[in-house]
Short mmCIF file of C-alpha atoms in Angstrom, two decimals:
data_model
loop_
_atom_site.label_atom_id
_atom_site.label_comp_id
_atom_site.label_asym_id
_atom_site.label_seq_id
_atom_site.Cartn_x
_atom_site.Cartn_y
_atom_site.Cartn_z
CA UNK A 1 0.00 0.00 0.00
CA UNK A 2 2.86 2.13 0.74
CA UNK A 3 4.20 1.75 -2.60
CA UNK A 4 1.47 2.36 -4.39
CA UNK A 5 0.86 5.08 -2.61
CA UNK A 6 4.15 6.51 -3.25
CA UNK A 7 3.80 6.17 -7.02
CA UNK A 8 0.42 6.97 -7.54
CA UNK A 9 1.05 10.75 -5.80
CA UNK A 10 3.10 13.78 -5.21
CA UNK A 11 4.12 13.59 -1.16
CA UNK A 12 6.10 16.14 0.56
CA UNK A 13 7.39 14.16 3.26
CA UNK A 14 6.93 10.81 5.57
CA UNK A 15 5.82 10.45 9.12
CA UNK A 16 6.27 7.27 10.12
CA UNK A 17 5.74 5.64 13.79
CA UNK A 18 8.39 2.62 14.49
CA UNK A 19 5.96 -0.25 15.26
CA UNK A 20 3.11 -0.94 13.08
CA UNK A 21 0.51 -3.83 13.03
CA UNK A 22 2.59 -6.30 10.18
CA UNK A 23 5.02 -3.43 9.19
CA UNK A 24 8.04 -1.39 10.70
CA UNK A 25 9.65 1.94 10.04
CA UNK A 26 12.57 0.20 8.99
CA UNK A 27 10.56 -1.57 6.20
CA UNK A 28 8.75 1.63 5.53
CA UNK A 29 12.55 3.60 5.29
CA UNK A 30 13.88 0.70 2.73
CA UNK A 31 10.25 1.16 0.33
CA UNK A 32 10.51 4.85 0.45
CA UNK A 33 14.06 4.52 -0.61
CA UNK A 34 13.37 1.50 -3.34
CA UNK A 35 10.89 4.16 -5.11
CA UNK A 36 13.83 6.35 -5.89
CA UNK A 37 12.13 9.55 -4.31
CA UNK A 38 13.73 12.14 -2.43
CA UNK A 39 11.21 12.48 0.54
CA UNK A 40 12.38 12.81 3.67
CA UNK A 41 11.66 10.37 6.23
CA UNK A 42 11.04 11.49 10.27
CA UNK A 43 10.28 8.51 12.54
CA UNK A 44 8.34 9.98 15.49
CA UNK A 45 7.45 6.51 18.12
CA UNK A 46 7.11 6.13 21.59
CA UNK A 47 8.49 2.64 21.44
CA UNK A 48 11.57 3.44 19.20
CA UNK A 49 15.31 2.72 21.44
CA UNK A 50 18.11 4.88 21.54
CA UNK A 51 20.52 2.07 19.81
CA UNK A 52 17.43 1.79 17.10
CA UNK A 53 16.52 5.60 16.25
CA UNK A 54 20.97 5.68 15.97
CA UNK A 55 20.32 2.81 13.39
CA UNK A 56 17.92 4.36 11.07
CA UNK A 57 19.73 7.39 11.04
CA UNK A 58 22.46 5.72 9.78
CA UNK A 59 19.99 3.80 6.81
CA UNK A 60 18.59 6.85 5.83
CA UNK A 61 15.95 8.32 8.17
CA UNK A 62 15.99 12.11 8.52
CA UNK A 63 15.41 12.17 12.38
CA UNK A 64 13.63 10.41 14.66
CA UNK A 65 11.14 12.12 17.62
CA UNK A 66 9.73 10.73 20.69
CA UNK A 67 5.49 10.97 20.55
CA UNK A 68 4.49 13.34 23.57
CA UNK A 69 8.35 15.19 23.23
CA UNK A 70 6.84 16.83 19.96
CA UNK A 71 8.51 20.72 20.61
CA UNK A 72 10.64 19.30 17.76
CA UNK A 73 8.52 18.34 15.57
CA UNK A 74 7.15 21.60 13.10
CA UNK A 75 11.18 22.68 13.20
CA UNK A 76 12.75 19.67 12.39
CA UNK A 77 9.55 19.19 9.29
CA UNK A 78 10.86 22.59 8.03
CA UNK A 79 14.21 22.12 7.80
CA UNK A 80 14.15 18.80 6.17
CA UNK A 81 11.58 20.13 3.36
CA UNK A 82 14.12 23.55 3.08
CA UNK A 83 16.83 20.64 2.73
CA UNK A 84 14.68 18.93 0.41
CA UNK A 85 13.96 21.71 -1.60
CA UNK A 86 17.87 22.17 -1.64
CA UNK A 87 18.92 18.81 -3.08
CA UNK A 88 16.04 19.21 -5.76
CA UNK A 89 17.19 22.49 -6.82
CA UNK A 90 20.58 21.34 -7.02
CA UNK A 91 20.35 18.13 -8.88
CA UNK A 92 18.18 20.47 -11.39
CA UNK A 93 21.46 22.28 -11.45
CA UNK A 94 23.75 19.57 -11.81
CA UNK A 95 21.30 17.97 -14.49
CA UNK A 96 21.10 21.72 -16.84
CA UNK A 97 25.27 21.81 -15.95
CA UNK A 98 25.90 18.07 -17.79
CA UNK A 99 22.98 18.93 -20.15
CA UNK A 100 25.00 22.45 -20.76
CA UNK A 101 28.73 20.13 -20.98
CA UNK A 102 26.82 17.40 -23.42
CA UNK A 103 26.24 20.02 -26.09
CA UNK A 104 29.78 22.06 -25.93
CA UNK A 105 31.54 18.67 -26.14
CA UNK A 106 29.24 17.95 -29.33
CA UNK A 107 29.92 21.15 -31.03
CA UNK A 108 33.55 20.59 -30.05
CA UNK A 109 33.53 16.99 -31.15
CA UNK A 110 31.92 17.57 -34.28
CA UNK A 111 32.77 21.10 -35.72
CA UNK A 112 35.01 20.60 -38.92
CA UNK A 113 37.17 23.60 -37.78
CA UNK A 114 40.17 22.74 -35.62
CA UNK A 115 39.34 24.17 -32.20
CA UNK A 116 42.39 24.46 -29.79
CA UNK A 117 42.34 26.00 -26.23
CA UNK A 118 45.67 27.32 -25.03
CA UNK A 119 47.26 28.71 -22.17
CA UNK A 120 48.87 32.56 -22.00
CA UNK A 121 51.95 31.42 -23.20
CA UNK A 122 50.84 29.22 -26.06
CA UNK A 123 50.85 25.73 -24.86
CA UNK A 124 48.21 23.63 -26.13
CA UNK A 125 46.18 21.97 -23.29
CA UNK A 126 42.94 20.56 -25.41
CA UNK A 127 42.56 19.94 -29.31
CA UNK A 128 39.08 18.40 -31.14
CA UNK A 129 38.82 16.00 -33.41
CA UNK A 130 39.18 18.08 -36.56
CA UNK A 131 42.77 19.17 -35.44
CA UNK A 132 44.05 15.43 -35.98
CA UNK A 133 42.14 15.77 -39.40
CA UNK A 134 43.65 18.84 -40.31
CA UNK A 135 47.30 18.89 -38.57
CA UNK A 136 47.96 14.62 -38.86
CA UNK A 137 48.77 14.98 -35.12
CA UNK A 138 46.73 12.92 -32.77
CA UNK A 139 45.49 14.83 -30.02
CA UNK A 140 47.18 13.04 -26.97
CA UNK A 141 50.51 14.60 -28.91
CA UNK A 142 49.34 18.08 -29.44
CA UNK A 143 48.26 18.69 -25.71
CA UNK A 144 51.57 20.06 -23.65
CA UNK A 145 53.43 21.42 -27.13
CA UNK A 146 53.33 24.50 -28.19
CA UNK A 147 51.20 26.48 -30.84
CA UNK A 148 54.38 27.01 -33.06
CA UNK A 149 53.93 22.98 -33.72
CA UNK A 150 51.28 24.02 -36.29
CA UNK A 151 53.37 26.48 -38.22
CA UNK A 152 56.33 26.36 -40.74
CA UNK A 153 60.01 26.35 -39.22
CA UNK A 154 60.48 29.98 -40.87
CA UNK A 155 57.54 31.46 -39.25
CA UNK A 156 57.85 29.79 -35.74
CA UNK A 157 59.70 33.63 -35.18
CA UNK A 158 56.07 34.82 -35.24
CA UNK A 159 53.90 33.13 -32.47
CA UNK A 160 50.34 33.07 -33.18
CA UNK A 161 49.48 33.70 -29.63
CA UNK A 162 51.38 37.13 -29.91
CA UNK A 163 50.03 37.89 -32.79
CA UNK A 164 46.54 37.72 -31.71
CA UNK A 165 47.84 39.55 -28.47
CA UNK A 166 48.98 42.10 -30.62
CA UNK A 167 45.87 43.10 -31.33
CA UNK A 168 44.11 40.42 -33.80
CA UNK A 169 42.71 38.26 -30.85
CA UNK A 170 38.96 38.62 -32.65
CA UNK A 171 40.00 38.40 -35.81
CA UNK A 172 41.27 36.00 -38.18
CA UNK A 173 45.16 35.31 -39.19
CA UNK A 174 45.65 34.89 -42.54
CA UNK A 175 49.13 32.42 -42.24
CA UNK A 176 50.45 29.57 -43.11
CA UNK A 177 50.02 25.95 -41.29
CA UNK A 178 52.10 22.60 -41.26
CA UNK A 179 51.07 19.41 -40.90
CA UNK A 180 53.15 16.33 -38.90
CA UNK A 181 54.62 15.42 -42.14
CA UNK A 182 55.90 18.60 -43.03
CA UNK A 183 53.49 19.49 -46.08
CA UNK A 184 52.45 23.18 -45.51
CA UNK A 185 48.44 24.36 -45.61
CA UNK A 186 47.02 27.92 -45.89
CA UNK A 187 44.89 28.60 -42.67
CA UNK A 188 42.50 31.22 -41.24
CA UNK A 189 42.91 31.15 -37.44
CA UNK A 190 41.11 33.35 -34.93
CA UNK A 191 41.58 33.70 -31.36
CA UNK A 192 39.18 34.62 -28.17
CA UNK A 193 40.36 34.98 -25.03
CA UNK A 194 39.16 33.02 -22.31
CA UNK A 195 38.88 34.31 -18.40
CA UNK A 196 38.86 30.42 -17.10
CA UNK A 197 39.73 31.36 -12.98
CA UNK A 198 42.38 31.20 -12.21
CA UNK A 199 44.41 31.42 -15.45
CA UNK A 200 43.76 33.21 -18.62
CA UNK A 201 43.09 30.99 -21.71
CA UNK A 202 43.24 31.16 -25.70
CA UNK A 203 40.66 29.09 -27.85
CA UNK A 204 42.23 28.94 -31.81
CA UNK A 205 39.60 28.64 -34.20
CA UNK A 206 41.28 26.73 -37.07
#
């Protein structure tokens, strides 16, 4: 009955005595729990024993108060429905944050530009997909080299990353590139700086 009435509608919260006719509040604790809710759980018995109420603390009961000792009871209801509240609004949080991280790591994944993030003095520290496509280097090599990897020995004298500092940082490079095995590319390559606490960080558009 319990668990139907659990699924069947919305409950803010359980009251539960220790010793029922055929039933327990230990039994009652383990259904609430088995229906995946977040309700909290208050045990309030007259026939509940210290070493007991410790014990369903420890499996999950919110607190436990003794019937006719009830000063305790409209306080300790309203903090564990503020708590409540609490862990809802932060697993919404959590569950928009990995919604949020699932899409960036698609775009990343999948754009067909090479997408680099770098650190203020031009070390790479995360490369896409398309930057193995485009540069022949896989990206387990890229990350802790520098930028000047990616361009010809004769312009490695002009960084990139002081380029765009010079000025260029939302706009696009017109320069050449150079793949693992040497073979030069023309590239466009724009830069945005990134405030990611507590450095400062460079995302190369490729």
């Amino acid at each position: 009955e319990l668990a139907k009435a659990l699924a069947s509608e919305t409950w803010d919260l359980v009251l539960c005595d220790h010793e029922m006719p055929g039933f327990s509040a230990p039994q009652a604790l383990r259904c609430v729990q088995g229906s995946g809710l977040d309700i909290p759980f208050l045990i309030v018995s007259a026939g509940i024993g210290e070493d007991e109420a410790v014990r369903a603390m420890k499996d999950g009961a919110h607190d436990f108060l003794i019937k006719g000792k009830l000063a305790r009871l409209v306080p300790a209801v309203e903090r564990e429905l503020r708590e409540a509240a609490v862990r809802s609004a932060r697993r919404r949080a959590e569950a928009s944050l990995r919604e949020s991280e699932l899409r960036h790591r698609l775009v990343w994944e999948n754009s067909t530009d090479a997408i680099l993030l770098a650190d203020a003095v031009g070390t790479i520290r995360f490369a896409n997909p398309a930057a193995t496509v485009i540069f022949g280097w896989e990206v387990s090599e890229m990350v802790g080299q520098p930028l000047s990897i990616l361009q010809p020995p004769e312009t490695r004298h002009m960084p990139w990353l002081e380029s765009a500092k010079g000025g260029t940082a939302h706009g696009l490079l017109d320069t050449p590139g150079c793949r693992r095995d040497g073979t030069s590319l023309d590239l466009d390559v724009a830069f945005s700086e990134l405030e990611l606490k507590p450095e400062r960080m460079f995302a190369a558009f490729i």
